[in-house]
Structure formats: C-alpha cells, structure tokens
Coordinates of C-alpha atoms in Angstrom, one line a residue:
X1 CA 0.6 0.3 -0.1
X2 CA 0.6 3.4 -0.7
X3 CA 1.8 6.3 1.8
X4 CA -1.2 9.1 1.3
X5 CA -1.1 11.8 3.9
X6 CA -3.9 10.7 6.4
X7 CA -7.1 13.7 7.4
X8 CA -7.9 13.0 10.9
X9 CA -11.3 14.7 12.4
X10 CA -12.7 14.6 15.6
X11 CA -15.5 12.6 16.7
X12 CA -18.1 15.6 16.0
X13 CA -17.7 16.4 12.7
X14 CA -17.0 13.1 11.6
X15 CA -21.3 12.9 12.9
X16 CA -21.4 16.4 11.5
X17 CA -20.7 14.8 7.9
X18 CA -22.1 11.2 8.0
X19 CA -25.6 12.8 8.9
X20 CA -25.1 16.0 6.0
X21 CA -23.9 12.5 4.0
X22 CA -27.5 10.5 4.6
X23 CA -29.1 13.4 2.3
X24 CA -26.5 13.8 -0.2
X25 CA -26.0 10.4 -1.4
X26 CA -28.4 9.2 -2.1
X27 CA -29.0 12.4 -4.5
X28 CA -24.9 11.9 -5.9
X29 CA -25.8 8.1 -6.4
X30 CA -27.2 7.4 -9.2
X31 CA -25.6 9.7 -11.0
X32 CA -22.1 9.0 -10.5
X33 CA -22.2 5.1 -9.8
X34 CA -20.7 3.1 -7.0
X35 CA -17.4 4.9 -7.4
X36 CA -18.9 8.0 -5.4
X37 CA -20.7 6.2 -3.0
X38 CA -19.8 8.4 0.5
X39 CA -20.0 12.1 -0.2
X40 CA -17.3 11.7 3.7
X41 CA -14.5 9.7 1.6
X42 CA -12.5 12.4 2.9
X43 CA -12.3 10.4 6.4
X44 CA -10.6 7.4 4.9
X45 CA -7.0 7.4 5.1
X46 CA -4.7 4.7 4.9
X47 CA 0.0 4.3 4.6
X48 CA 1.9 2.0 6.9
X49 CA 2.9 1.9 11.0
X50 CA 5.8 0.4 12.2
X51 CA 6.5 -1.6 9.2
X52 CA 1.8 -3.5 9.5
X53 CA -0.3 -2.2 7.3
X54 CA -3.4 0.0 8.4
X55 CA -6.6 2.0 6.9
X56 CA -10.1 3.0 8.4
X57 CA -12.0 1.5 5.4
X58 CA -15.0 3.5 4.3
X59 CA -17.6 2.3 5.7
X60 CA -16.3 0.6 8.8
X61 CA -18.3 -0.1 11.2
X62 CA -17.7 -1.8 14.6
X63 CA -19.9 -5.4 14.8
X64 CA -19.0 -7.9 18.0
X65 CA -15.7 -8.4 18.4
X66 CA -14.9 -6.2 15.4
X67 CA -15.7 -4.7 12.4
X68 CA -18.4 -4.9 8.9
X69 CA -16.5 -3.1 5.4
X70 CA -18.7 -2.8 2.6
X71 CA -16.1 -4.2 -0.5
X72 CA -17.6 -1.1 -2.7
X73 CA -13.8 0.5 -3.5
X74 CA -10.9 -1.2 -5.3
X75 CA -9.2 0.2 -2.5
X76 CA -10.7 -2.0 -0.6
X77 CA -10.3 -4.7 -2.6
X78 CA -6.1 -4.1 -2.8
X79 CA -6.6 -3.5 1.0
X80 CA -8.2 -7.0 1.3
X81 CA -6.0 -8.9 -0.4
X82 CA -3.0 -7.4 1.7
X83 CA -5.3 -8.5 4.5
X84 CA -6.4 -12.0 3.5
X85 CA -2.1 -12.4 2.0
X86 CA -0.9 -11.8 5.7
X87 CA -3.9 -12.5 8.2
X88 CA -3.8 -9.2 9.8
X89 CA -3.9 -5.8 9.1
X90 CA -5.4 -2.7 11.2
X91 CA -7.1 -0.8 11.7
X92 CA -8.0 3.1 12.6
X93 CA -11.1 3.6 14.6
X94 CA -12.2 6.1 17.5
X95 CA -9.3 7.5 17.3
X96 CA -7.1 4.4 17.9
X97 CA -5.2 1.8 16.2
X98 CA -7.6 -2.0 16.6
X99 CA -5.5 -5.1 15.6
X100 CA -7.6 -7.2 13.2
X101 CA -8.0 -10.9 11.1
X102 CA -9.9 -13.5 10.5
X103 CA -10.9 -11.8 6.9
X104 CA -13.8 -13.2 5.8
X105 CA -16.5 -11.8 3.3
X106 CA -20.2 -12.0 4.8
X107 CA -23.3 -10.9 2.8
X108 CA -25.8 -8.4 3.1
X109 CA -28.0 -10.0 6.4
X110 CA -25.2 -10.7 7.6
X111 CA -23.3 -7.0 8.5
X112 CA -27.0 -4.8 8.0
X113 CA -27.1 -4.8 11.9
X114 CA -24.1 -2.8 11.6
X115 CA -25.1 -0.1 10.4
X116 CA -27.2 2.6 10.3
X117 CA -31.2 2.3 7.9
X118 CA -29.6 5.1 5.8
X119 CA -27.0 3.1 4.4
X120 CA -28.4 0.1 4.3
X121 CA -31.2 1.7 1.9
X122 CA -27.8 3.4 0.2
X123 CA -26.1 -0.3 -0.3
X124 CA -28.9 -1.5 -1.4
X125 CA -29.5 0.9 -3.7
X126 CA -26.3 0.6 -5.7
X127 CA -26.3 -3.1 -5.7
X128 CA -23.1 -4.2 -3.0
X129 CA -24.6 -7.3 -1.5
X130 CA -20.2 -8.1 -0.1
X131 CA -19.2 -7.5 3.0
X132 CA -15.5 -8.1 4.3
X133 CA -16.0 -9.5 8.5
X134 CA -13.2 -9.0 10.7
X135 CA -12.3 -9.7 14.1
X136 CA -10.2 -7.4 16.4
X137 CA -7.1 -9.3 17.7
X138 CA -4.2 -8.7 20.2
X139 CA -4.0 -4.9 19.5
X140 CA -6.9 -4.2 21.7
X141 CA -6.0 -6.6 23.5
X142 CA -2.5 -4.5 23.6
X143 CA -3.5 -1.0 23.7
X144 CA -5.2 -2.2 27.0
X145 CA -3.2 -3.9 29.0
X146 CA -0.4 -1.1 28.5
X147 CA -3.1 1.6 29.4
X148 CA -4.0 -0.9 33.2
X149 CA -0.4 -0.8 33.2
X150 CA 0.2 2.8 34.6
X151 CA -2.4 2.5 36.7
X152 CA -2.9 1.0 40.1
X153 CA -4.7 -2.7 39.6
X154 CA -5.0 -2.0 43.7
X155 CA -7.1 1.0 43.4
X156 CA -8.6 0.2 40.1
X157 CA -9.8 -2.9 43.0
X158 CA -10.3 -0.4 45.5
X159 CA -13.4 0.8 43.6
X160 CA -15.0 -1.5 42.5
X161 CA -15.3 -3.3 45.7
X162 CA -16.6 -0.3 47.8
X163 CA -19.1 0.6 45.4
X164 CA -20.7 -3.1 45.7
X165 CA -20.4 -2.9 49.7
X166 CA -22.2 0.3 49.3
X167 CA -24.9 -1.3 46.5
X168 CA -25.1 -5.1 48.8
X169 CA -25.1 -3.2 52.5
X170 CA -28.3 -1.3 51.7
X171 CA -29.9 -4.2 51.2
X172 CA -30.5 -5.7 54.8
X173 CA -28.5 -2.7 56.3
X174 CA -32.0 -0.6 57.1
X175 CA -33.5 -3.1 58.5
X176 CA -32.3 -3.0 62.5
X177 CA -33.0 0.6 62.2
X178 CA -36.7 -0.2 60.7
X179 CA -38.2 0.7 64.4
X180 CA -36.8 4.4 64.7
X181 CA -38.0 4.9 60.7
X182 CA -41.4 4.6 61.4
X183 CA -41.7 6.2 65.3
X184 CA -39.9 9.3 62.9
X185 CA -41.7 9.4 59.8
X186 CA -44.8 7.9 61.4
X187 CA -45.5 5.3 58.9
X188 CA -47.9 2.3 59.4
X189 CA -47.0 -1.3 60.0
X190 CA -47.9 -2.1 55.8
X191 CA -46.0 0.6 54.2
X192 CA -42.8 0.5 56.8
X193 CA -42.0 -3.2 54.2
X194 CA -41.5 -0.9 51.8
X195 CA -38.9 0.9 53.1
X196 CA -37.5 -2.3 52.6
X197 CA -39.0 -3.7 49.5
X198 CA -38.6 -0.2 47.6
X199 CA -35.1 -0.6 47.5
X200 CA -35.2 -4.4 46.4
X201 CA -38.2 -4.3 43.5
X202 CA -36.2 -1.6 41.8
X203 CA -32.1 -3.0 42.4
X204 CA -34.1 -6.3 41.1
X205 CA -36.2 -5.1 38.7
X206 CA -33.7 -3.3 36.6
X207 CA -30.3 -5.2 36.3
X208 CA -30.6 -6.7 32.4
X209 CA -31.1 -3.1 31.5
X210 CA -28.9 -1.8 33.7
X211 CA -25.9 -4.5 32.4
X212 CA -27.4 -3.9 28.5
X213 CA -26.4 -1.0 29.0
X214 CA -24.0 -0.6 30.3
X215 CA -23.2 -2.9 27.5
X216 CA -24.6 -0.6 24.8
X217 CA -23.2 2.9 25.8
X218 CA -19.8 2.4 28.3
X219 CA -19.6 0.8 31.1
X220 CA -17.2 2.9 32.8
X221 CA -19.7 6.1 32.0
X222 CA -22.5 3.1 33.2
X223 CA -20.8 2.9 36.0
X224 CA -20.2 6.3 36.8
X225 CA -24.0 7.4 36.2
X226 CA -24.8 4.8 38.2
X227 CA -23.4 5.9 41.4
X228 CA -24.4 9.1 41.4
X229 CA -27.9 8.4 40.9
X230 CA -26.8 5.2 44.7
X231 CA -26.1 9.1 45.8
X232 CA -28.7 10.9 45.0
X233 CA -31.6 8.4 46.8
X234 CA -29.0 8.4 49.5
X235 CA -29.1 12.7 50.0
X236 CA -33.0 12.5 49.1
X237 CA -33.4 9.7 51.8
X238 CA -31.6 11.1 55.0
X239 CA -33.6 13.8 54.4
X240 CA -36.9 12.7 53.9
X241 CA -39.1 13.6 56.1
X242 CA -42.0 11.5 55.1
X243 CA -42.8 8.3 54.0
X244 CA -43.7 8.7 51.0
X245 CA -40.2 10.8 49.4
X246 CA -37.5 7.3 51.6
X247 CA -39.9 5.2 50.2
X248 CA -39.2 7.0 46.6
X249 CA -35.6 7.7 47.6
X250 CA -34.9 4.3 48.4
X251 CA -36.1 3.0 44.7
X252 CA -33.7 5.4 43.4
X253 CA -30.8 3.8 44.9
X254 CA -32.4 0.6 43.6
X255 CA -32.1 2.0 39.7
X256 CA -28.0 3.2 41.1
X257 CA -28.0 -0.2 42.6
X258 CA -29.2 -2.2 39.1
X259 CA -26.8 -0.2 37.6
X260 CA -23.0 -0.5 39.1
X261 CA -24.3 -4.0 40.2
X262 CA -23.4 -6.0 37.5
X263 CA -20.7 -2.9 35.3
X264 CA -18.8 -3.4 38.1
X265 CA -18.5 -6.9 37.6
X266 CA -17.4 -6.6 34.3
X267 CA -15.3 -3.2 35.2
X268 CA -13.3 -6.3 36.8
X269 CA -13.7 -8.4 34.1
X270 CA -12.0 -5.5 31.9
X271 CA -9.3 -4.6 34.2
X272 CA -7.6 -7.9 35.7
X273 CA -6.9 -10.5 32.8
X274 CA -7.7 -13.9 33.8
X275 CA -5.9 -16.2 36.1
X276 CA -4.0 -15.5 39.4
X277 CA -5.5 -12.0 39.7
X278 CA -8.5 -11.8 38.3
X279 CA -9.3 -14.7 40.8
X280 CA -7.3 -12.8 43.7
X281 CA -9.6 -9.8 42.1
X282 CA -12.8 -12.2 42.7
X283 CA -11.5 -13.6 45.5
X284 CA -12.5 -9.5 47.1
X285 CA -15.4 -9.0 45.6
X286 CA -17.1 -12.3 46.7
X287 CA -16.8 -12.2 49.5
X288 CA -18.4 -8.7 49.5
X289 CA -21.0 -10.1 47.8
X290 CA -21.6 -12.7 50.2
X291 CA -20.6 -10.8 53.7
X292 CA -22.8 -7.8 52.6
X293 CA -25.3 -8.4 53.9
X294 CA -24.5 -9.8 57.8
X295 CA -22.1 -6.7 57.9
X296 CA -24.7 -4.1 56.6
X297 CA -26.4 -5.9 60.0
X298 CA -23.6 -5.1 62.3
X299 CA -23.9 -1.4 60.7
X300 CA -26.7 -0.4 61.0
X301 CA -26.5 -1.7 64.2
X302 CA -23.3 0.9 65.4
X303 CA -24.8 3.4 63.6
X304 CA -28.4 3.0 65.1
X305 CA -27.2 2.7 68.7
X306 CA -25.1 5.6 68.6
X307 CA -25.7 8.3 66.0
X308 CA -29.7 8.6 64.2
X309 CA -31.3 6.4 61.5
X310 CA -30.9 8.6 59.1
X311 CA -27.1 7.7 59.0
X312 CA -27.4 4.4 57.7
X313 CA -28.7 7.1 54.1
X314 CA -26.3 9.7 55.1
X315 CA -23.3 7.6 55.0
X316 CA -23.0 6.4 51.1
X317 CA -23.1 10.4 50.1
X318 CA -19.4 10.7 50.5
X319 CA -18.7 7.4 49.0
X320 CA -20.6 7.7 46.1
X321 CA -19.4 11.1 45.3
X322 CA -15.5 9.8 46.1
X323 CA -16.5 7.1 43.4
X324 CA -17.4 8.6 40.8
X325 CA -14.1 10.7 40.7
X326 CA -11.9 8.1 41.6
X327 CA -13.3 6.1 39.4
X328 CA -12.4 8.0 35.5
X329 CA -8.4 7.7 36.7
X330 CA -8.5 4.4 37.4
X331 CA -10.6 2.2 36.2
X332 CA -10.3 1.5 31.6
X333 CA -12.6 3.0 30.2
X334 CA -14.4 0.8 27.2
X335 CA -15.9 2.0 24.0
X336 CA -19.1 1.0 24.4
X337 CA -20.7 -1.8 21.7
X338 CA -22.6 -0.1 19.2
X339 CA -26.3 -1.3 18.3
X340 CA -30.6 0.1 19.8
X341 CA -32.0 -0.4 22.8
X342 CA -34.8 -3.3 23.0
X343 CA -37.1 -1.5 23.9
X344 CA -39.7 -3.9 23.9
X345 CA -38.0 -7.0 26.0
X346 CA -37.0 -4.1 28.1
X347 CA -39.6 -2.9 29.4
X348 CA -40.7 -6.4 29.2
X349 CA -37.9 -7.9 31.6
X350 CA -38.6 -5.1 33.9
X351 CA -42.2 -5.0 34.6
X352 CA -41.8 -8.9 35.0
X353 CA -39.0 -8.6 37.2
X354 CA -41.1 -5.4 39.2
X355 CA -43.7 -7.7 39.9
X356 CA -41.6 -10.8 39.7
X357 CA -40.2 -9.7 43.5
X358 CA -42.8 -7.7 44.1
X359 CA -45.3 -10.8 45.0
X360 CA -42.6 -12.8 46.5
X361 CA -41.9 -9.8 49.0
X362 CA -46.3 -9.5 49.7
X363 CA -46.1 -13.6 49.8
X364 CA -44.0 -12.7 53.1
X365 CA -45.9 -10.0 54.9
X366 CA -50.1 -11.7 53.4
X367 CA -49.3 -15.1 52.6
X368 CA -49.9 -17.4 49.3
X369 CA -53.8 -17.5 49.6
X370 CA -54.1 -13.7 49.1
X371 CA -55.5 -12.5 45.6
X372 CA -53.5 -9.7 45.1
X373 CA -50.1 -11.8 45.6
X374 CA -51.3 -14.5 42.8
X375 CA -52.1 -12.2 40.5
X376 CA -48.7 -9.8 40.9
X377 CA -47.1 -13.1 40.3
X378 CA -48.8 -15.0 37.6
X379 CA -48.4 -11.3 35.8
X380 CA -44.7 -11.4 36.1
X381 CA -44.5 -14.6 34.9
X382 CA -46.7 -14.3 32.5
X383 CA -44.2 -10.8 31.3
X384 CA -40.9 -12.8 31.6
X385 CA -42.4 -15.8 29.2
X386 CA -43.0 -12.6 26.7
X387 CA -39.3 -11.0 27.4
X388 CA -38.6 -13.9 25.8
X389 CA -40.9 -14.3 23.3
X390 CA -39.1 -10.9 22.3
X391 CA -36.1 -11.7 22.6
X392 CA -35.8 -14.9 20.6
X393 CA -37.0 -13.2 17.5
X394 CA -35.0 -9.7 18.3
X395 CA -32.3 -8.7 15.5
X396 CA -30.5 -6.2 19.0
X397 CA -31.8 -8.1 21.5
X398 CA -31.2 -6.9 25.8
X399 CA -30.5 -10.2 26.8
X400 CA -29.1 -12.6 24.0
X401 CA -30.2 -16.7 24.8
X402 CA -27.3 -17.4 23.3
X403 CA -25.8 -17.0 26.6
X404 CA -27.6 -19.7 28.3
X405 CA -25.9 -22.1 25.7
X406 CA -22.4 -22.3 28.4
X407 CA -23.6 -24.9 30.2
X408 CA -21.3 -24.3 32.3
X409 CA -22.6 -20.6 33.8
X410 CA -25.9 -21.8 33.3
X411 CA -25.2 -24.1 36.0
X412 CA -23.6 -21.1 37.0
X413 CA -26.6 -18.5 37.9
X414 CA -29.1 -21.6 38.9
X415 CA -27.0 -22.1 41.8
X416 CA -26.6 -18.4 41.9
X417 CA -30.5 -18.3 42.6
X418 CA -30.2 -21.6 45.0
X419 CA -27.7 -19.3 47.2
X420 CA -29.4 -16.4 47.2
X421 CA -32.8 -17.5 48.4
X422 CA -30.3 -19.8 50.8
X423 CA -28.7 -16.6 52.8
X424 CA -31.2 -13.8 52.8
X425 CA -34.1 -16.5 53.6
X426 CA -31.2 -17.3 56.6
X427 CA -30.8 -13.4 57.0
X428 CA -34.1 -12.8 57.7
X429 CA -34.8 -15.7 60.3
X430 CA -31.7 -15.3 62.0
X431 CA -32.5 -12.0 62.4
X432 CA -35.9 -12.4 64.1
X433 CA -34.5 -15.0 66.1
X434 CA -31.4 -13.4 67.8
X435 CA -33.7 -10.5 68.8
X436 CA -36.6 -12.2 69.7
X437 CA -36.3 -15.2 70.8
X438 CA -33.0 -14.8 72.7
X439 CA -33.7 -11.4 74.0
X440 CA -30.2 -9.9 72.2
X441 CA -30.9 -5.8 71.6
X442 CA -29.7 -4.9 67.8
X443 CA -26.2 -3.7 68.6
X444 CA -25.7 -6.4 70.2
X445 CA -27.9 -9.0 66.5
X446 CA -25.4 -7.2 65.0
X447 CA -22.2 -8.4 65.9
X448 CA -23.7 -11.8 65.7
X449 CA -22.8 -11.4 62.3
X450 CA -19.8 -10.3 62.4
X451 CA -17.7 -14.4 62.1
X452 CA -20.2 -14.9 58.5
X453 CA -18.6 -11.8 57.3
X454 CA -15.2 -13.0 58.6
X455 CA -16.4 -17.1 57.0
X456 CA -17.0 -15.2 53.7
X457 CA -12.9 -13.9 53.9
X458 CA -11.6 -17.1 55.2
X459 CA -14.0 -19.2 52.2
X460 CA -13.4 -16.7 49.0
X461 CA -9.5 -16.0 50.1
X462 CA -8.8 -20.5 49.8
X463 CA -11.4 -20.2 47.0
X464 CA -9.4 -17.7 44.6
X465 CA -6.0 -19.8 45.7
X466 CA -8.1 -23.5 44.9
X467 CA -9.6 -22.6 41.7
X468 CA -6.8 -21.9 39.3
X469 CA -5.9 -25.4 40.2
X470 CA -9.4 -27.1 40.2
X471 CA -10.9 -25.4 38.7
X472 CA -14.7 -23.9 39.5
X473 CA -16.5 -27.9 39.9
X474 CA -15.1 -29.0 43.1
X475 CA -15.3 -25.2 44.9
X476 CA -19.4 -25.1 43.2
X477 CA -20.1 -27.5 44.8
X478 CA -17.6 -28.2 48.4
X479 CA -19.4 -24.8 49.0
X480 CA -23.0 -25.6 47.9
X481 CA -22.8 -28.3 50.5
X482 CA -21.5 -26.7 53.4
X483 CA -23.8 -24.2 52.9
X484 CA -27.0 -27.0 53.0
X485 CA -25.0 -28.9 55.9
X486 CA -25.2 -24.8 58.0
X487 CA -28.4 -24.8 57.9
X488 CA -29.2 -27.9 58.9
X489 CA -27.4 -27.5 61.6
X490 CA -29.0 -24.5 62.4
X491 CA -32.4 -25.6 62.4
X492 CA -31.2 -27.6 65.7
X493 CA -32.3 -23.8 68.0
X494 CA -34.5 -23.8 71.9
X495 CA -36.0 -21.4 73.4
X496 CA -32.9 -21.7 75.5
X497 CA -30.1 -22.1 72.9
X498 CA -26.6 -20.6 74.1
X499 CA -24.7 -18.0 70.9
X500 CA -21.7 -19.8 71.1
X501 CA -22.7 -23.4 71.2
X502 CA -25.7 -22.9 68.6
X503 CA -25.8 -20.1 66.3
X504 CA -22.0 -19.2 66.1
X505 CA -20.9 -23.3 64.2
X506 CA -23.9 -23.0 61.8
X507 CA -22.8 -19.9 61.1
X508 CA -19.0 -20.3 60.2
X509 CA -19.6 -23.8 57.6
X510 CA -22.2 -21.4 55.6
X511 CA -19.9 -18.5 55.3
X512 CA -17.3 -20.0 54.4
X513 CA -19.5 -21.8 51.5
X514 CA -20.6 -18.9 51.0
X515 CA -16.9 -17.2 50.3
X516 CA -16.8 -20.7 47.7
X517 CA -19.8 -20.4 46.1
X518 CA -19.9 -16.6 44.7
X519 CA -15.9 -16.4 44.2
X520 CA -16.7 -20.0 42.0
X521 CA -19.6 -18.6 40.3
X522 CA -18.3 -15.4 39.5
X523 CA -15.2 -16.9 37.8
X524 CA -17.9 -18.8 35.7
X525 CA -20.5 -15.9 35.3
X526 CA -18.1 -13.6 33.4
X527 CA -14.7 -15.9 32.1
X528 CA -14.9 -16.8 28.1
X529 CA -17.7 -13.7 27.7
X530 CA -17.0 -11.6 24.8
X531 CA -16.4 -7.6 26.3
X532 CA -19.4 -6.9 24.5
X533 CA -21.5 -9.2 26.7
X534 CA -19.2 -8.6 29.8
X535 CA -22.0 -6.6 31.3
X536 CA -25.1 -9.3 30.2
X537 CA -23.6 -11.8 31.6
X538 CA -22.8 -10.3 35.1
X539 CA -26.2 -9.2 34.7
X540 CA -27.5 -11.8 34.3
X541 CA -25.8 -13.3 37.8
X542 CA -26.3 -10.3 40.3
X543 CA -30.3 -11.3 38.9
X544 CA -30.4 -14.3 40.0
X545 CA -29.2 -13.5 43.3
X546 CA -31.2 -11.0 44.3
X547 CA -34.6 -12.8 42.6
X548 CA -33.0 -15.1 44.8
X549 CA -33.0 -13.5 48.1
X550 CA -37.0 -12.2 47.9
X551 CA -38.1 -15.8 47.0
X552 CA -35.9 -17.2 49.8
X553 CA -37.5 -14.4 52.6
X554 CA -40.5 -14.7 50.9
X555 CA -40.8 -19.5 50.9
X556 CA -39.3 -19.0 54.5
X557 CA -40.8 -16.3 56.1
X558 CA -43.8 -17.6 55.0
X559 CA -43.2 -21.2 56.0
X560 CA -42.2 -19.9 59.3
X561 CA -44.3 -18.0 59.7
X562 CA -47.2 -21.1 59.2
X563 CA -45.4 -23.3 61.6
X564 CA -45.7 -20.5 64.5
X565 CA -49.4 -20.3 63.9
X566 CA -49.6 -23.8 63.9
X567 CA -47.8 -24.2 67.0
X568 CA -49.5 -21.6 68.7
X569 CA -53.7 -22.7 67.9
X570 CA -56.1 -23.0 70.6
X571 CA -52.7 -22.1 73.4
X572 CA -52.6 -20.4 76.2
X573 CA -50.9 -16.9 75.1
X574 CA -47.4 -16.7 77.1
X575 CA -44.4 -15.7 76.5
X576 CA -43.1 -18.8 77.4
X577 CA -45.6 -20.9 74.3
X578 CA -44.9 -17.7 72.3
X579 CA -40.7 -17.9 72.2
X580 CA -41.2 -21.9 71.3
X581 CA -43.7 -21.4 68.5
X582 CA -41.1 -19.0 66.6
X583 CA -38.1 -21.4 67.4
X584 CA -40.7 -24.0 65.6
X585 CA -41.4 -21.9 62.5
X586 CA -37.8 -20.6 62.8
X587 CA -37.1 -24.2 62.4
X588 CA -38.8 -25.3 60.1
X589 CA -37.8 -22.5 57.9
X590 CA -33.6 -23.5 58.0
X591 CA -34.8 -26.8 57.0
X592 CA -35.6 -25.4 53.6
X593 CA -33.2 -23.3 53.4
X594 CA -31.2 -25.9 53.6
X595 CA -33.0 -27.9 50.8
X596 CA -33.2 -25.0 48.3
X597 CA -29.2 -25.0 49.0
X598 CA -28.7 -29.2 48.0
X599 CA -31.0 -28.2 45.2
X600 CA -27.9 -25.5 44.5
X601 CA -25.6 -28.4 44.6
X602 CA -27.6 -30.8 42.5
X603 CA -27.5 -27.9 40.3
X604 CA -23.2 -27.8 40.4
X605 CA -23.3 -31.5 40.4
X606 CA -25.4 -31.7 36.8
X607 CA -24.8 -28.6 35.1
X608 CA -20.9 -28.1 35.7
X609 CA -19.3 -30.9 34.2
X610 CA -16.4 -30.4 32.9
X611 CA -13.6 -30.0 35.8
X612 CA -11.8 -27.2 33.8
X613 CA -13.9 -25.8 31.7
X614 CA -12.2 -24.6 28.5
X615 CA -13.1 -20.1 28.3

C-alpha cells in the first residue's frame, strides 16, 4: 500500500459529515455510481506504521468483536487482498488502532445490523451485497494492557470493591433501623415494608437493563452515572421528612444499584486478565457480595445505636461522590458497542421482574393465598415469558439467549439463584430469632453476624487460590454442600440456646461455603464472555442472586410463619409458648433453606461437567 496523506477529524465533525451524507448520497448515487458512493470519503486514510498495514476504510462499522466493511472500492479490494495474504491488518477507529484478523466475506443479511438505516438503503440502491468481517485481535488487548499497567490495579480493585459493598450493604442495613424509622416518620405497619421492598424491587427489576446499558453506552460511564444516582437517592433519603419521600429515595437507590452492580463486575473482568490476578480480585469481590448482608446488619446496628437512622443513608453520600471522582482515573474506559436498546424486551423484563419481586415480597407478609399476591406473581411470570419470546425474535436482543448456551455458566446462574435464596432467608429468620427469642439488642444482633463476614472472607480467599488448580467445579459443589450443612445444623436451635454453642458453629460453616460459591460462580459467569456481553453476563448473575433473595425471604418466611401459627393454635398465649412457636417456625425455615441449598448442589453437580472449563 502507498503512503497517503491522512486527514484526521474529531468525532463531532465525523458525525456532522455522516449526517449530511445521509441526505446528499441518495441524490449523487444515480449519477455518480459506486465509486463516489459515500461523500464522506475524506475520512478515509491508509498507509504504514511500524511496518504494519492500517486503514480506516469507508463505511466501516464495529460489529460484535470486530468490524464490518462494505466491499465497494478498488482500494478496498487491494487492502482486502493484502489483509488476506498477511492474515491480519490494523484498522483505525475511534481514534485508536485495532489489530484485526480472520477476514471473512459475509452477505448483506449478516452485516446489515451494524449499519444505520440510510446506509443500508444506499447499499441496496447500488447493489452492494458483499461485506468484509474482521475480528479484533491482539492490538486491542495490547493497548488495554498498556493502559492498565499505568494504573494501580490495587486501587482499581478498591474502587470496584467499595462500590459493590455500598450496593449490597443497603439491602440489609436498614432492617435494624426500621423501628426508629417507623417512629420518626409515622409509618403504618403496612407501608413500613416498602422501605426495604422499594430498594429490592427497583434493584432486581432493573438489573438486566442496567447491565445492557453498560455494554451499549460504556461500562465506566454507566458505572459513574449509577454511583451518582445512588448517591442522590441516599441524600434524598437521609433528608426525607415523610414516608413517601423515603420510599421514593430508596427506589432511586435501587435504580443506581441496578446500574452499579453489573458494571462493577464487568469492569473487574476488563481490568484483570484471566489468571491468578483475576482470581484474587474475584475473591475480594465475592467476599463483599456474600458478606455484605451480614456486615450491613452490623453497621446498621452500630449507626442506629450511636447516631441517627438518617446516617445509615447519609454515609453513602461521600462514598458515592469519591467513587464517581476516582473511577474515571483508575478504571479502564471501554467504549460501548454500537447497537440499539431492545425497548420491547427492556419493558417486558423490567415490568416482569419488578412484579415478580414485589409479589414475592408481598407473599412474605400477606401469605401465598392473598389474591393480590397471586395476580402479581402470575402477571410477572407472564411478562417474563413474553420477554423470552421477544428475545428469541429480536435482531438486537437485550439478553441474547445464547448467554445460556454454555452449560457451566447456566449451572452457575442456577446455583447463584439457590444460594441467594438460602442466604437472604437465613439472614431474615436468624435476625428475628436472635432479637425476638434470645433477646439480643439490635447492636448485639449485628455483632452476632460478624463471624459470617469473616467466614466468607476466609472461604473466598481459599477459593481464589484453589480455583487455578482445580477449576470452579470443586468449590462450587463443596461450597453449596457446606451451605446446606450449615443451615441444617442451624435448624437445631432451641428456645434457650446459647449463641456460642448453637449459632456460631453453623454460621462459620455456612459462611465458608458461601465464600466458595460466590467466587466460583462469579468466575464462571464472566470467564470466556465477549467484551460486548460482559455486562449482560454480570447482570444475569446478579439477577439470580437478587431474585433468589426475594424467593428465599418469601418462601422461608412464609413457612416459618405458618408453622408458628399452627404451634399457637389452641394454646394459652404466654411468652414461653410464643418463643417455642417462633423457634419451631424458624427451625423449619432453616430446614427449607437447607433443601434449597441442596438443590443448588445438585445443579452444580449436574451442570458443571468439566473440572477445568475450557473458556
């Protein structure tokens, strides 16, 4: 290829020229023919750098993991022949050089989604039917690794870890402050549950949408936006003077969390290459994800006891602002992929997941026979079924169903659902047992969960080193089995049990198992996923955990309430009788949680076949 003069224009100028070309080109085409097809030809430049061929050919568009180019000009043909001969080339796009390889000629139907409508019309008008598809190769990875090497991976992990901690803490941190909130804002008993459910419903309902927006518009950009939305919701909640204002602020927090959670995990995958470094980072991330609920109960008790319930929300404000400021300086800024947001799919899954989470939350309070609960659950399931049907026929789906084509990944999603249910149900019931039966204060109950957080950290640290030698199957199965053992052991509680003798041991066993499960499922969920879908893969994992949490609280809470009511039927109501009935209900709930964990163990055994998955 000859060296030619390159003309470099900024992205804004390029957009203006392309927009104008959309109107001018159709007028020029009938007269000028194929050679002058795009008026934006001044954007074309080619030459040699460091001995490698490069070009930004006319009409090139990103598609998947590479680029698509219409084969229209003699220049394209010559460039294409050189790329085929060399097996690789370099294209310039978005101000960066991208090394590409695996050249393949594809037809119009395959390449069309990468181009805007007016360009597709132009292609049809002049009979262009062949396109060159190129796969992005090592140049992108090299440039990203150079960028990462200039930044502190420890600081990057710190930003991701703090963001994840902020999100998971707020799932449980308000629980111990509910009596104080009820007294301060004059909540009635029915509306008080919305302080918790408002966050959970917005979080769970918008997770898939949050993950996909990160893929389309840039994960770092959406991470910062999510952190700012979460911070604004926290500030509004701390300043709330009415119950409605607090519920709305908690919903805003949930919206921010639904963006932060999936983008945080996908940013971790971008920052740390597969290997020991990523395994260690996943250990930290997973320890926070699994132990954050227990830590939230502890911090909630401390803050409520020594300060005001408002500081449970205010504490997020400086943290969120620091994250929004530091993240762009330490995390890799990946560009979003070109594509459209699947609005019908987004509407169906958001409404369906929201109704399902709300129905499950309502079932834990009003029971499964409540007509509103049944209608809500039925509508949620119907909308989710509609979502699957929409995704199957969509050209640019919000959640490509191929994400479930990997057997190991599907098993990880199933296990995350079961483990999320067992963990959230356990935290809910054990908090009530410690305070209502053993008589612990909120602060004492919070400290009672400290061994859970420590056990999760230990299990996650062990797994991050073990997984490189054994693969994820061993910690997935061993961890889920330990969770089941811990819950069955916990079901042996009595009215006069001692914490150290009857609660501490099961909590430690369960926590170590949780650490193993969370690391291994996170590892499987993001390993081998294309960069354009890492946010989606992370979102599906988080949806499983969040939806599982709602299922666990609803199912385990309902069965515990039912057993307790049966125990009190026809019995003289004394404090001793009430405590016995409550304990029987909690014990049955823990047994059900153990069965759920065993179901996750079976899913891991059946689905994850290979000891070392070939990602």
